[in-house]
CSV table of C-alpha atoms in Angstrom, one decimal:
chain,number,residue,atom,x,y,z
A,1,UNK,CA,42.0,-35.5,111.6
A,2,UNK,CA,38.4,-34.4,110.9
A,3,UNK,CA,39.4,-30.7,111.0
A,4,UNK,CA,42.4,-31.3,108.6
A,5,UNK,CA,40.1,-33.0,106.1
A,6,UNK,CA,37.7,-30.1,106.2
A,7,UNK,CA,40.4,-27.6,105.6
A,8,UNK,CA,41.7,-29.6,102.7
A,9,UNK,CA,38.2,-29.8,101.3
A,10,UNK,CA,37.7,-26.1,101.6
A,11,UNK,CA,41.0,-25.4,99.9
A,12,UNK,CA,40.1,-27.7,97.0
A,13,UNK,CA,36.7,-26.0,96.6
A,14,UNK,CA,38.4,-22.6,96.5
A,15,UNK,CA,40.9,-23.7,93.9
A,16,UNK,CA,38.0,-25.2,91.8
A,17,UNK,CA,36.0,-21.9,92.0
A,18,UNK,CA,39.1,-19.9,91.0
A,19,UNK,CA,39.7,-22.1,88.0
A,20,UNK,CA,36.0,-21.8,87.0
A,21,UNK,CA,36.1,-18.0,87.4
A,22,UNK,CA,39.3,-17.9,85.3
A,23,UNK,CA,37.7,-20.0,82.5
A,24,UNK,CA,34.3,-18.1,82.3
A,25,UNK,CA,35.5,-14.6,82.9
A,26,UNK,CA,36.6,-14.1,79.2
A,27,UNK,CA,33.2,-15.5,78.0
A,28,UNK,CA,31.3,-13.2,80.2
A,29,UNK,CA,33.4,-10.2,79.2
A,30,UNK,CA,33.0,-10.9,75.5
A,31,UNK,CA,29.2,-11.3,75.9
A,32,UNK,CA,29.0,-8.0,77.6
A,33,UNK,CA,31.2,-6.4,74.9
A,34,UNK,CA,28.9,-7.9,72.2
A,35,UNK,CA,25.8,-6.5,73.7
A,36,UNK,CA,27.3,-3.0,73.8
A,37,UNK,CA,29.4,-2.7,70.7
A,38,UNK,CA,28.9,-5.5,68.2
A,39,UNK,CA,25.1,-5.8,67.8
A,40,UNK,CA,24.9,-2.5,65.8
A,41,UNK,CA,27.6,-3.7,63.5
A,42,UNK,CA,25.8,-6.9,62.6
A,43,UNK,CA,24.0,-7.0,59.2
A,44,UNK,CA,21.5,-9.5,57.8
A,45,UNK,CA,22.7,-10.3,54.2
A,46,UNK,CA,21.2,-12.2,51.3
A,47,UNK,CA,23.0,-15.5,50.8
A,48,UNK,CA,25.5,-15.4,48.0
A,49,UNK,CA,24.9,-17.5,44.9
A,50,UNK,CA,21.1,-17.1,44.7
A,51,UNK,CA,19.2,-15.1,42.1
A,52,UNK,CA,17.4,-12.2,43.7
A,53,UNK,CA,14.1,-12.7,41.7
A,54,UNK,CA,10.5,-11.8,42.6
A,55,UNK,CA,8.1,-14.6,43.6
A,56,UNK,CA,11.1,-16.7,44.8
A,57,UNK,CA,11.9,-17.6,48.4
A,58,UNK,CA,15.1,-15.7,49.2
A,59,UNK,CA,17.4,-16.7,52.0
A,60,UNK,CA,19.0,-14.1,54.4
A,61,UNK,CA,21.6,-15.0,57.1
A,62,UNK,CA,23.3,-13.4,60.1
A,63,UNK,CA,25.7,-14.9,62.7
A,64,UNK,CA,25.7,-13.6,66.3
A,65,UNK,CA,29.1,-14.5,67.8
A,66,UNK,CA,29.7,-15.7,71.3
A,67,UNK,CA,26.0,-16.4,72.0
A,68,UNK,CA,24.4,-19.8,72.3
A,69,UNK,CA,21.1,-20.4,70.4
A,70,UNK,CA,19.3,-20.9,73.7
A,71,UNK,CA,20.1,-17.2,74.5
A,72,UNK,CA,18.6,-15.9,71.3
A,73,UNK,CA,14.8,-15.4,70.8
A,74,UNK,CA,13.1,-14.0,67.7
A,75,UNK,CA,10.5,-11.4,68.6
A,76,UNK,CA,9.2,-10.1,65.2
A,77,UNK,CA,9.7,-10.8,61.5
A,78,UNK,CA,7.0,-8.5,60.1
A,79,UNK,CA,7.7,-6.6,56.9
A,80,UNK,CA,5.8,-4.5,54.3
A,81,UNK,CA,2.7,-5.9,52.7
A,82,UNK,CA,4.4,-6.9,49.4
A,83,UNK,CA,7.1,-8.8,51.3
A,84,UNK,CA,5.9,-12.2,52.6
A,85,UNK,CA,7.6,-14.0,55.4
A,86,UNK,CA,8.2,-17.8,54.8
A,87,UNK,CA,10.1,-19.4,57.6
A,88,UNK,CA,13.0,-18.8,60.0
A,89,UNK,CA,15.6,-21.1,61.6
A,90,UNK,CA,18.4,-20.6,64.2
A,91,UNK,CA,21.3,-23.0,64.8
A,92,UNK,CA,24.6,-23.3,66.6
A,93,UNK,CA,27.6,-22.0,64.7
A,94,UNK,CA,30.6,-23.9,66.2
A,95,UNK,CA,33.1,-22.2,63.9
A,96,UNK,CA,32.4,-18.7,65.4
A,97,UNK,CA,31.1,-20.1,68.8
A,98,UNK,CA,27.8,-18.3,68.1
A,99,UNK,CA,24.3,-18.6,66.7
A,100,UNK,CA,23.3,-18.4,63.0
A,101,UNK,CA,19.9,-17.1,62.1
A,102,UNK,CA,18.4,-18.0,58.7
A,103,UNK,CA,15.3,-16.3,57.5
A,104,UNK,CA,13.3,-16.6,54.1
A,105,UNK,CA,11.2,-13.8,52.5
A,106,UNK,CA,9.3,-13.7,49.2
A,107,UNK,CA,9.0,-10.5,47.2
A,108,UNK,CA,6.0,-9.8,45.0
A,109,UNK,CA,7.4,-6.8,43.2
A,110,UNK,CA,10.8,-5.8,41.8
A,111,UNK,CA,12.7,-2.9,43.3
A,112,UNK,CA,15.3,-1.9,45.8
A,113,UNK,CA,14.4,-2.8,49.4
A,114,UNK,CA,15.7,-1.9,52.8
A,115,UNK,CA,13.9,-4.3,55.1
A,116,UNK,CA,12.6,-3.5,58.6
A,117,UNK,CA,15.3,-4.6,61.2
A,118,UNK,CA,14.8,-8.0,62.8
A,119,UNK,CA,13.7,-7.7,66.4
A,120,UNK,CA,15.5,-10.3,68.7
A,121,UNK,CA,16.1,-11.0,72.3
A,122,UNK,CA,19.7,-11.7,73.1
A,123,UNK,CA,20.6,-12.7,76.7
A,124,UNK,CA,17.3,-11.1,77.8
A,125,UNK,CA,18.1,-7.8,76.1
A,126,UNK,CA,16.0,-6.6,73.2
A,127,UNK,CA,18.0,-5.8,70.1
A,128,UNK,CA,17.4,-4.8,66.4
A,129,UNK,CA,19.6,-6.3,63.6
A,130,UNK,CA,19.5,-4.3,60.4
A,131,UNK,CA,19.3,-5.8,56.8
A,132,UNK,CA,21.6,-4.9,54.0
A,133,UNK,CA,19.9,-3.1,51.1
A,134,UNK,CA,19.1,-5.5,48.2
A,135,UNK,CA,17.7,-5.1,44.6
A,136,UNK,CA,15.1,-7.6,43.5
A,137,UNK,CA,14.3,-8.1,39.8
A,138,UNK,CA,11.8,-10.2,37.8
A,139,UNK,CA,12.9,-13.7,36.7
A,140,UNK,CA,14.1,-13.2,33.1
A,141,UNK,CA,13.1,-16.8,32.2
A,142,UNK,CA,9.4,-15.9,32.7
A,143,UNK,CA,9.6,-12.5,30.9
A,144,UNK,CA,8.2,-11.9,27.4
A,145,UNK,CA,10.4,-10.4,24.7
A,146,UNK,CA,10.4,-6.6,24.4
A,147,UNK,CA,12.1,-3.8,22.5
A,148,UNK,CA,14.3,-1.4,24.3
A,149,UNK,CA,15.3,1.8,22.5
A,150,UNK,CA,18.3,3.6,24.0
A,151,UNK,CA,19.0,7.2,22.8
A,152,UNK,CA,22.5,8.8,22.7
A,153,UNK,CA,21.8,10.7,26.0
A,154,UNK,CA,20.9,7.5,27.9
A,155,UNK,CA,17.1,7.9,27.6
A,156,UNK,CA,15.4,4.5,27.4
A,157,UNK,CA,12.0,3.5,26.1
A,158,UNK,CA,10.4,0.0,26.5
A,159,UNK,CA,7.8,-1.5,24.2
A,160,UNK,CA,5.7,-2.8,27.1
A,161,UNK,CA,5.5,0.5,28.9
A,162,UNK,CA,3.4,3.6,28.1
A,163,UNK,CA,5.1,6.9,27.0
A,164,UNK,CA,3.9,10.4,27.9
A,165,UNK,CA,2.1,12.3,25.1
A,166,UNK,CA,4.5,15.2,25.2
A,167,UNK,CA,7.7,15.1,23.1
A,168,UNK,CA,10.3,12.8,24.6
A,169,UNK,CA,13.3,14.7,23.3
A,170,UNK,CA,14.1,18.0,21.6
A,171,UNK,CA,16.8,18.3,18.9
A,172,UNK,CA,17.7,21.0,16.4
A,173,UNK,CA,17.0,20.4,12.7
A,174,UNK,CA,20.1,19.3,10.8
A,175,UNK,CA,21.5,17.5,13.8
A,176,UNK,CA,21.7,13.7,14.0
A,177,UNK,CA,19.6,11.9,16.6
A,178,UNK,CA,21.4,8.6,17.3
A,179,UNK,CA,19.7,5.7,19.0
A,180,UNK,CA,20.0,1.9,19.3
A,181,UNK,CA,17.2,-0.7,18.9
A,182,UNK,CA,17.7,-3.5,21.4
A,183,UNK,CA,15.9,-6.7,22.3
A,184,UNK,CA,15.5,-8.1,25.8
A,185,UNK,CA,14.4,-11.5,27.0
A,186,UNK,CA,14.7,-13.0,23.5
A,187,UNK,CA,16.9,-15.7,22.0
A,188,UNK,CA,16.1,-15.4,18.3
A,189,UNK,CA,15.1,-12.6,16.0
A,190,UNK,CA,13.0,-13.7,13.0
A,191,UNK,CA,12.0,-10.4,11.3
A,192,UNK,CA,13.0,-6.8,11.5
A,193,UNK,CA,11.8,-3.8,9.5
A,194,UNK,CA,10.9,-0.2,9.9
A,195,UNK,CA,9.1,2.8,8.3
A,196,UNK,CA,10.8,5.7,6.7
A,197,UNK,CA,9.8,9.2,8.1
A,198,UNK,CA,9.0,12.2,5.9
A,199,UNK,CA,10.9,15.5,5.8
A,200,UNK,CA,14.1,13.9,7.2
A,201,UNK,CA,17.1,11.7,6.6
A,202,UNK,CA,16.8,8.4,8.3
A,203,UNK,CA,19.6,5.8,8.0
A,204,UNK,CA,20.5,2.5,9.6
A,205,UNK,CA,24.2,3.0,10.5
A,206,UNK,CA,24.9,-0.5,11.8
A,207,UNK,CA,23.2,-3.9,12.1
A,208,UNK,CA,24.5,-6.4,14.6
A,209,UNK,CA,24.9,-10.2,14.1
A,210,UNK,CA,21.8,-10.8,16.2
A,211,UNK,CA,19.6,-9.9,13.2
A,212,UNK,CA,20.6,-13.1,11.5
A,213,UNK,CA,18.2,-15.9,12.0
A,214,UNK,CA,20.1,-18.2,14.3
A,215,UNK,CA,19.5,-19.8,17.7
A,216,UNK,CA,21.3,-18.1,20.5
A,217,UNK,CA,22.5,-19.9,23.7
A,218,UNK,CA,19.9,-20.5,26.4
A,219,UNK,CA,21.1,-17.9,28.8
A,220,UNK,CA,18.5,-16.2,30.9
A,221,UNK,CA,19.5,-12.6,31.7
A,222,UNK,CA,18.4,-9.0,31.8
A,223,UNK,CA,21.1,-7.9,29.4
A,224,UNK,CA,20.1,-5.9,26.3
A,225,UNK,CA,21.0,-7.4,23.0
A,226,UNK,CA,21.7,-4.7,20.3
A,227,UNK,CA,19.9,-5.2,17.0
A,228,UNK,CA,20.7,-2.0,15.0
A,229,UNK,CA,21.9,1.6,15.3
A,230,UNK,CA,20.1,4.4,13.6
A,231,UNK,CA,20.6,8.1,12.8
A,232,UNK,CA,17.7,10.5,12.3
A,233,UNK,CA,18.2,14.0,10.9
A,234,UNK,CA,15.1,16.2,10.9
A,235,UNK,CA,15.0,18.8,8.1
A,236,UNK,CA,11.7,20.7,9.0
A,237,UNK,CA,10.9,22.1,12.5
A,238,UNK,CA,8.0,20.5,14.3
A,239,UNK,CA,7.0,17.4,16.2
A,240,UNK,CA,7.3,14.1,14.5
A,241,UNK,CA,6.7,10.5,15.5
A,242,UNK,CA,9.6,8.1,15.8
A,243,UNK,CA,9.4,5.7,12.8
A,244,UNK,CA,7.5,2.5,13.6
A,245,UNK,CA,9.8,-0.5,14.2
A,246,UNK,CA,8.5,-4.1,13.9
A,247,UNK,CA,10.4,-7.0,15.3
A,248,UNK,CA,9.3,-10.6,15.4
A,249,UNK,CA,11.3,-12.5,18.0
A,250,UNK,CA,11.2,-15.8,19.9
A,251,UNK,CA,11.3,-15.6,23.7
A,252,UNK,CA,12.9,-17.9,26.3
A,253,UNK,CA,9.6,-19.9,26.4
A,254,UNK,CA,9.9,-20.7,22.7
A,255,UNK,CA,6.8,-18.7,21.6
A,256,UNK,CA,7.1,-16.2,18.8
A,257,UNK,CA,5.9,-12.6,19.4
A,258,UNK,CA,5.4,-9.6,17.2
A,259,UNK,CA,6.8,-6.5,19.0
A,260,UNK,CA,5.9,-2.8,18.4
A,261,UNK,CA,7.2,0.3,20.1
A,262,UNK,CA,4.7,2.8,21.6
A,263,UNK,CA,4.2,6.1,19.9
A,264,UNK,CA,7.2,8.3,20.6
A,265,UNK,CA,7.2,12.0,19.8
A,266,UNK,CA,10.4,13.9,18.9
A,267,UNK,CA,10.4,17.7,18.6
A,268,UNK,CA,12.7,19.2,16.0
A,269,UNK,CA,13.5,22.9,16.7
A,270,UNK,CA,15.0,25.5,14.3
A,271,UNK,CA,18.8,25.2,14.3
A,272,UNK,CA,21.3,27.9,13.6
A,273,UNK,CA,21.3,29.1,10.0
A,274,UNK,CA,25.0,28.5,9.5
A,275,UNK,CA,24.9,25.0,10.9
A,276,UNK,CA,21.7,24.1,9.0
A,277,UNK,CA,23.1,25.3,5.7
A,278,UNK,CA,26.3,23.2,6.1
A,279,UNK,CA,24.4,20.1,7.2
A,280,UNK,CA,21.7,20.3,4.5
A,281,UNK,CA,24.4,20.8,1.8
A,282,UNK,CA,26.2,17.7,3.0
A,283,UNK,CA,23.0,15.6,3.4
A,284,UNK,CA,21.4,16.6,0.1
A,285,UNK,CA,24.7,16.2,-1.9
A,286,UNK,CA,25.2,12.7,-0.5
A,287,UNK,CA,21.6,11.8,-1.2
A,288,UNK,CA,21.8,13.2,-4.7
A,289,UNK,CA,25.0,11.3,-5.4
A,290,UNK,CA,23.5,8.0,-4.2
A,291,UNK,CA,20.4,8.5,-6.3
A,292,UNK,CA,22.4,9.2,-9.4
A,293,UNK,CA,24.7,6.2,-9.0
A,294,UNK,CA,21.8,3.9,-8.3
A,295,UNK,CA,20.0,5.1,-11.4
A,296,UNK,CA,23.1,4.7,-13.6
A,297,UNK,CA,23.5,1.1,-12.4
A,298,UNK,CA,19.9,0.1,-13.0
A,299,UNK,CA,18.6,2.2,-16.0
A,300,UNK,CA,19.4,-0.5,-18.5
A,301,UNK,CA,18.1,-3.5,-16.5
A,302,UNK,CA,14.5,-3.8,-17.6
A,303,UNK,CA,13.2,-7.4,-17.9
A,304,UNK,CA,9.7,-8.4,-19.0
A,305,UNK,CA,7.7,-11.0,-17.1
A,306,UNK,CA,8.5,-13.5,-19.9
A,307,UNK,CA,12.3,-12.9,-19.4
A,308,UNK,CA,11.9,-13.5,-15.7
A,309,UNK,CA,10.1,-16.8,-16.4
A,310,UNK,CA,12.9,-17.8,-18.8
A,311,UNK,CA,15.5,-17.0,-16.1
A,312,UNK,CA,13.5,-19.0,-13.6
A,313,UNK,CA,13.5,-22.0,-16.0
A,314,UNK,CA,17.3,-21.7,-16.4
A,315,UNK,CA,17.8,-21.6,-12.6
A,316,UNK,CA,15.4,-24.6,-12.2
A,317,UNK,CA,17.4,-26.6,-14.8
A,318,UNK,CA,20.7,-25.7,-13.2
A,319,UNK,CA,19.3,-26.6,-9.8
A,320,UNK,CA,18.3,-30.1,-10.8
A,321,UNK,CA,20.8,-31.0,-13.6
A,322,UNK,CA,23.4,-33.7,-13.0
A,323,UNK,CA,25.4,-34.7,-16.1
A,324,UNK,CA,24.8,-31.5,-17.9
A,325,UNK,CA,25.2,-29.2,-14.9
A,326,UNK,CA,28.1,-27.1,-16.3
A,327,UNK,CA,26.1,-26.5,-19.5
A,328,UNK,CA,23.0,-25.4,-17.6
A,329,UNK,CA,25.0,-23.1,-15.4
A,330,UNK,CA,26.8,-21.5,-18.4
A,331,UNK,CA,23.4,-21.0,-20.1
A,332,UNK,CA,22.1,-19.2,-17.1
A,333,UNK,CA,25.2,-17.0,-16.7
A,334,UNK,CA,25.1,-16.1,-20.5
A,335,UNK,CA,21.4,-15.1,-20.2
A,336,UNK,CA,22.1,-12.8,-17.2
A,337,UNK,CA,25.1,-11.2,-19.0
A,338,UNK,CA,23.0,-10.6,-22.1
A,339,UNK,CA,20.4,-8.7,-20.1
A,340,UNK,CA,22.8,-6.8,-17.9
A,341,UNK,CA,22.2,-8.8,-14.7
A,342,UNK,CA,24.9,-9.3,-12.2
A,343,UNK,CA,25.3,-13.0,-11.2
A,344,UNK,CA,24.8,-13.6,-7.5
A,345,UNK,CA,27.9,-14.3,-5.4
A,346,UNK,CA,25.9,-16.9,-3.5
A,347,UNK,CA,24.6,-19.3,-6.2
A,348,UNK,CA,21.7,-21.7,-5.5
A,349,UNK,CA,22.8,-24.9,-4.0
A,350,UNK,CA,23.4,-27.4,-6.9
A,351,UNK,CA,21.6,-30.7,-6.7
A,352,UNK,CA,24.6,-32.4,-8.3
A,353,UNK,CA,26.3,-32.6,-4.9
A,354,UNK,CA,23.3,-34.6,-3.7
A,355,UNK,CA,23.8,-37.1,-6.5
A,356,UNK,CA,27.5,-37.3,-5.8
A,357,UNK,CA,26.9,-38.0,-2.1
A,358,UNK,CA,24.5,-40.9,-3.1
A,359,UNK,CA,27.1,-42.4,-5.4
A,360,UNK,CA,29.8,-42.2,-2.7
A,361,UNK,CA,27.5,-43.9,-0.2
A,362,UNK,CA,26.5,-46.7,-2.6
A,363,UNK,CA,30.1,-47.3,-3.7
A,364,UNK,CA,31.3,-47.3,-0.1
A,365,UNK,CA,28.7,-49.9,0.9
A,366,UNK,CA,29.8,-52.2,-2.0
A,367,UNK,CA,33.5,-51.8,-1.1
A,368,UNK,CA,32.8,-52.5,2.6
A,369,UNK,CA,31.0,-55.8,1.7
A,370,UNK,CA,33.8,-56.9,-0.6
A,371,UNK,CA,36.4,-56.0,2.0
A,372,UNK,CA,34.5,-57.8,4.7
A,373,UNK,CA,34.4,-61.0,2.6
A,374,UNK,CA,38.1,-60.8,2.0
A,375,UNK,CA,38.7,-59.9,5.7
A,376,UNK,CA,40.7,-56.7,4.9
A,377,UNK,CA,40.3,-54.7,8.1
A,378,UNK,CA,42.2,-51.6,7.0
A,379,UNK,CA,40.1,-51.3,3.8
A,380,UNK,CA,36.9,-51.8,5.8
A,381,UNK,CA,38.0,-49.0,8.1
A,382,UNK,CA,38.9,-46.7,5.1
A,383,UNK,CA,35.6,-47.3,3.3
A,384,UNK,CA,33.6,-46.9,6.5
A,385,UNK,CA,35.2,-43.5,7.0
A,386,UNK,CA,34.3,-42.6,3.4
A,387,UNK,CA,30.7,-43.9,4.1
A,388,UNK,CA,30.3,-41.6,7.1
A,389,UNK,CA,31.6,-38.6,5.1
A,390,UNK,CA,29.2,-39.4,2.3
A,391,UNK,CA,26.3,-39.7,4.8
A,392,UNK,CA,27.1,-36.3,6.4
A,393,UNK,CA,27.3,-34.7,2.9
A,394,UNK,CA,24.0,-36.3,2.0
A,395,UNK,CA,22.3,-34.8,5.1
A,396,UNK,CA,23.8,-31.4,4.4
A,397,UNK,CA,22.7,-31.5,0.8
A,398,UNK,CA,19.2,-32.6,1.7
A,399,UNK,CA,18.8,-29.6,4.0
A,400,UNK,CA,20.2,-27.1,1.5
A,401,UNK,CA,18.1,-28.4,-1.3
A,402,UNK,CA,14.9,-27.5,0.5
A,403,UNK,CA,15.9,-23.8,0.4
A,404,UNK,CA,13.5,-21.9,-1.7
A,405,UNK,CA,14.4,-19.1,-4.2
A,406,UNK,CA,12.5,-17.1,-6.8
A,407,UNK,CA,13.0,-14.4,-9.4
A,408,UNK,CA,11.3,-11.0,-8.9
A,409,UNK,CA,9.2,-9.7,-11.7
A,410,UNK,CA,9.4,-6.2,-10.2
A,411,UNK,CA,7.6,-6.4,-6.8
A,412,UNK,CA,6.9,-4.1,-3.9
A,413,UNK,CA,7.9,-5.0,-0.4
A,414,UNK,CA,5.4,-4.5,2.4
A,415,UNK,CA,6.0,-4.7,6.2
A,416,UNK,CA,2.9,-6.8,6.7
A,417,UNK,CA,1.0,-9.1,4.3
A,418,UNK,CA,-1.9,-6.8,3.5
A,419,UNK,CA,-2.7,-5.1,0.2
A,420,UNK,CA,-3.7,-1.8,1.8
A,421,UNK,CA,-0.4,-1.6,3.7
A,422,UNK,CA,2.2,1.0,2.7
A,423,UNK,CA,5.1,-0.3,0.6
A,424,UNK,CA,8.5,0.2,2.3
A,425,UNK,CA,10.7,-0.7,-0.7
A,426,UNK,CA,10.8,-2.2,-4.2
A,427,UNK,CA,12.7,-5.1,-5.8
A,428,UNK,CA,13.6,-4.7,-9.5
A,429,UNK,CA,12.8,-7.4,-12.1
A,430,UNK,CA,15.3,-10.2,-12.6
A,431,UNK,CA,16.6,-10.0,-9.0
A,432,UNK,CA,16.9,-13.4,-7.3
A,433,UNK,CA,15.3,-13.5,-3.8
A,434,UNK,CA,15.2,-16.0,-1.0
A,435,UNK,CA,11.8,-17.2,0.2
A,436,UNK,CA,11.5,-17.7,3.9
A,437,UNK,CA,7.7,-18.0,4.5
A,438,UNK,CA,4.6,-18.3,2.4
A,439,UNK,CA,0.8,-17.9,2.7
A,440,UNK,CA,-1.9,-18.4,0.1
A,441,UNK,CA,-1.2,-15.0,-1.6
A,442,UNK,CA,1.9,-13.7,0.0
A,443,UNK,CA,5.6,-14.6,0.3
A,444,UNK,CA,8.1,-13.3,2.8
A,445,UNK,CA,11.3,-12.8,0.8
A,446,UNK,CA,14.9,-11.7,1.8
A,447,UNK,CA,17.1,-9.6,-0.4
A,448,UNK,CA,20.6,-9.1,1.0
A,449,UNK,CA,20.1,-8.1,4.7
A,450,UNK,CA,16.6,-6.8,4.3
A,451,UNK,CA,13.2,-8.5,3.8
A,452,UNK,CA,9.5,-8.1,3.7
A,453,UNK,CA,6.2,-9.4,2.3
A,454,UNK,CA,5.4,-9.4,-1.4
A,455,UNK,CA,2.5,-10.6,-3.6
A,456,UNK,CA,2.8,-14.3,-4.8
A,457,UNK,CA,2.0,-13.3,-8.4
A,458,UNK,CA,5.1,-11.1,-8.6
A,459,UNK,CA,7.6,-13.9,-7.9
A,460,UNK,CA,8.6,-16.7,-10.2
A,461,UNK,CA,9.5,-19.6,-8.0
A,462,UNK,CA,12.5,-21.7,-8.8
A,463,UNK,CA,11.6,-25.4,-8.5
């Protein structure tokens, strides 16, 4: 009996060992296969969804399949001097029956990085796991606004970087040099002007909507925001400076900055005689035609300072009149027609609308009180709606009424509020301008899509 029990026990042990061997043989085989074939294919990648910015802790992950965390040991995490190691963590990954390694690094400088492979010990074997190449940029939310000029051939120049003293580009005379002025890291453009170069034709071919003074959405990005496109045609061979561009913009942090481009040199070389003759003919004929048409339109419009003051008084009366608004408006239009002035398509906001909104509000309040006493709910709802509309109209009228305008007495426009600065343009007498800013002696005015500083004494302000 004892021998039979021993035989049965031996048979049971054999069967148990066979079952265990059958269960663990695939795991052992897969572990051996991993160590030989799969380690080199593993890559440590930056976790998706995070912004790869400098001075930010960035997370990298890798999962080693079919290996328990107890069989993995980190040997080294050292990187270059400008890459700081923060922390590391390993954990069981039950989904892949393996081990997930999470490691954090902090980058001091922007650039494209290929990190040193991570040295690990897997099942007592030393292995190196490589990193995927990543590109790290500065956080746009912390950057100051800057100008980026992009030329037609793809050359880019930044306002916060230095430029070599040698000419940046070479172009033949008579040929157009096209480029775009862009803003980066800004959400609002306040002012934009530029100088006119000599011995050349310089035109602004397109202005984008961003040049309007309006608040953009709070989106932090590295994208370039186009401001305007320009065409520059040199007529005389030689090296010239790119015209100075001045932009006043508000950054993501809310602060307003005045931006200037560094000195950029462009070398104009002698072009072919045939091409130059054709181009110069077209250019000068177009310029001559524009000059003649401009002169013909403006030769008869000459207003004295007293005429400008009279026109200012007419605008002031029209702006503040209520009962006699139409009479005041007609008097102003007749005066402009008499002196050959073209009435603006955008008239000054009439204060009569402000008075109408006040009457609507007062009347609505009285009707609401009467309806409440008589318990007419529908009338109360109707007059309440009218009251809300009148209130909204009052707010709108109040904002518009504070817009400031003036009449030019024949003033020069400067890019900066200094008397020794070079004038960039001139506004004729009798022209209505919009006043955006003011100092003790200077006004920043806007005429159409352009603007600049002018002397306070040369503008009659409409009250």
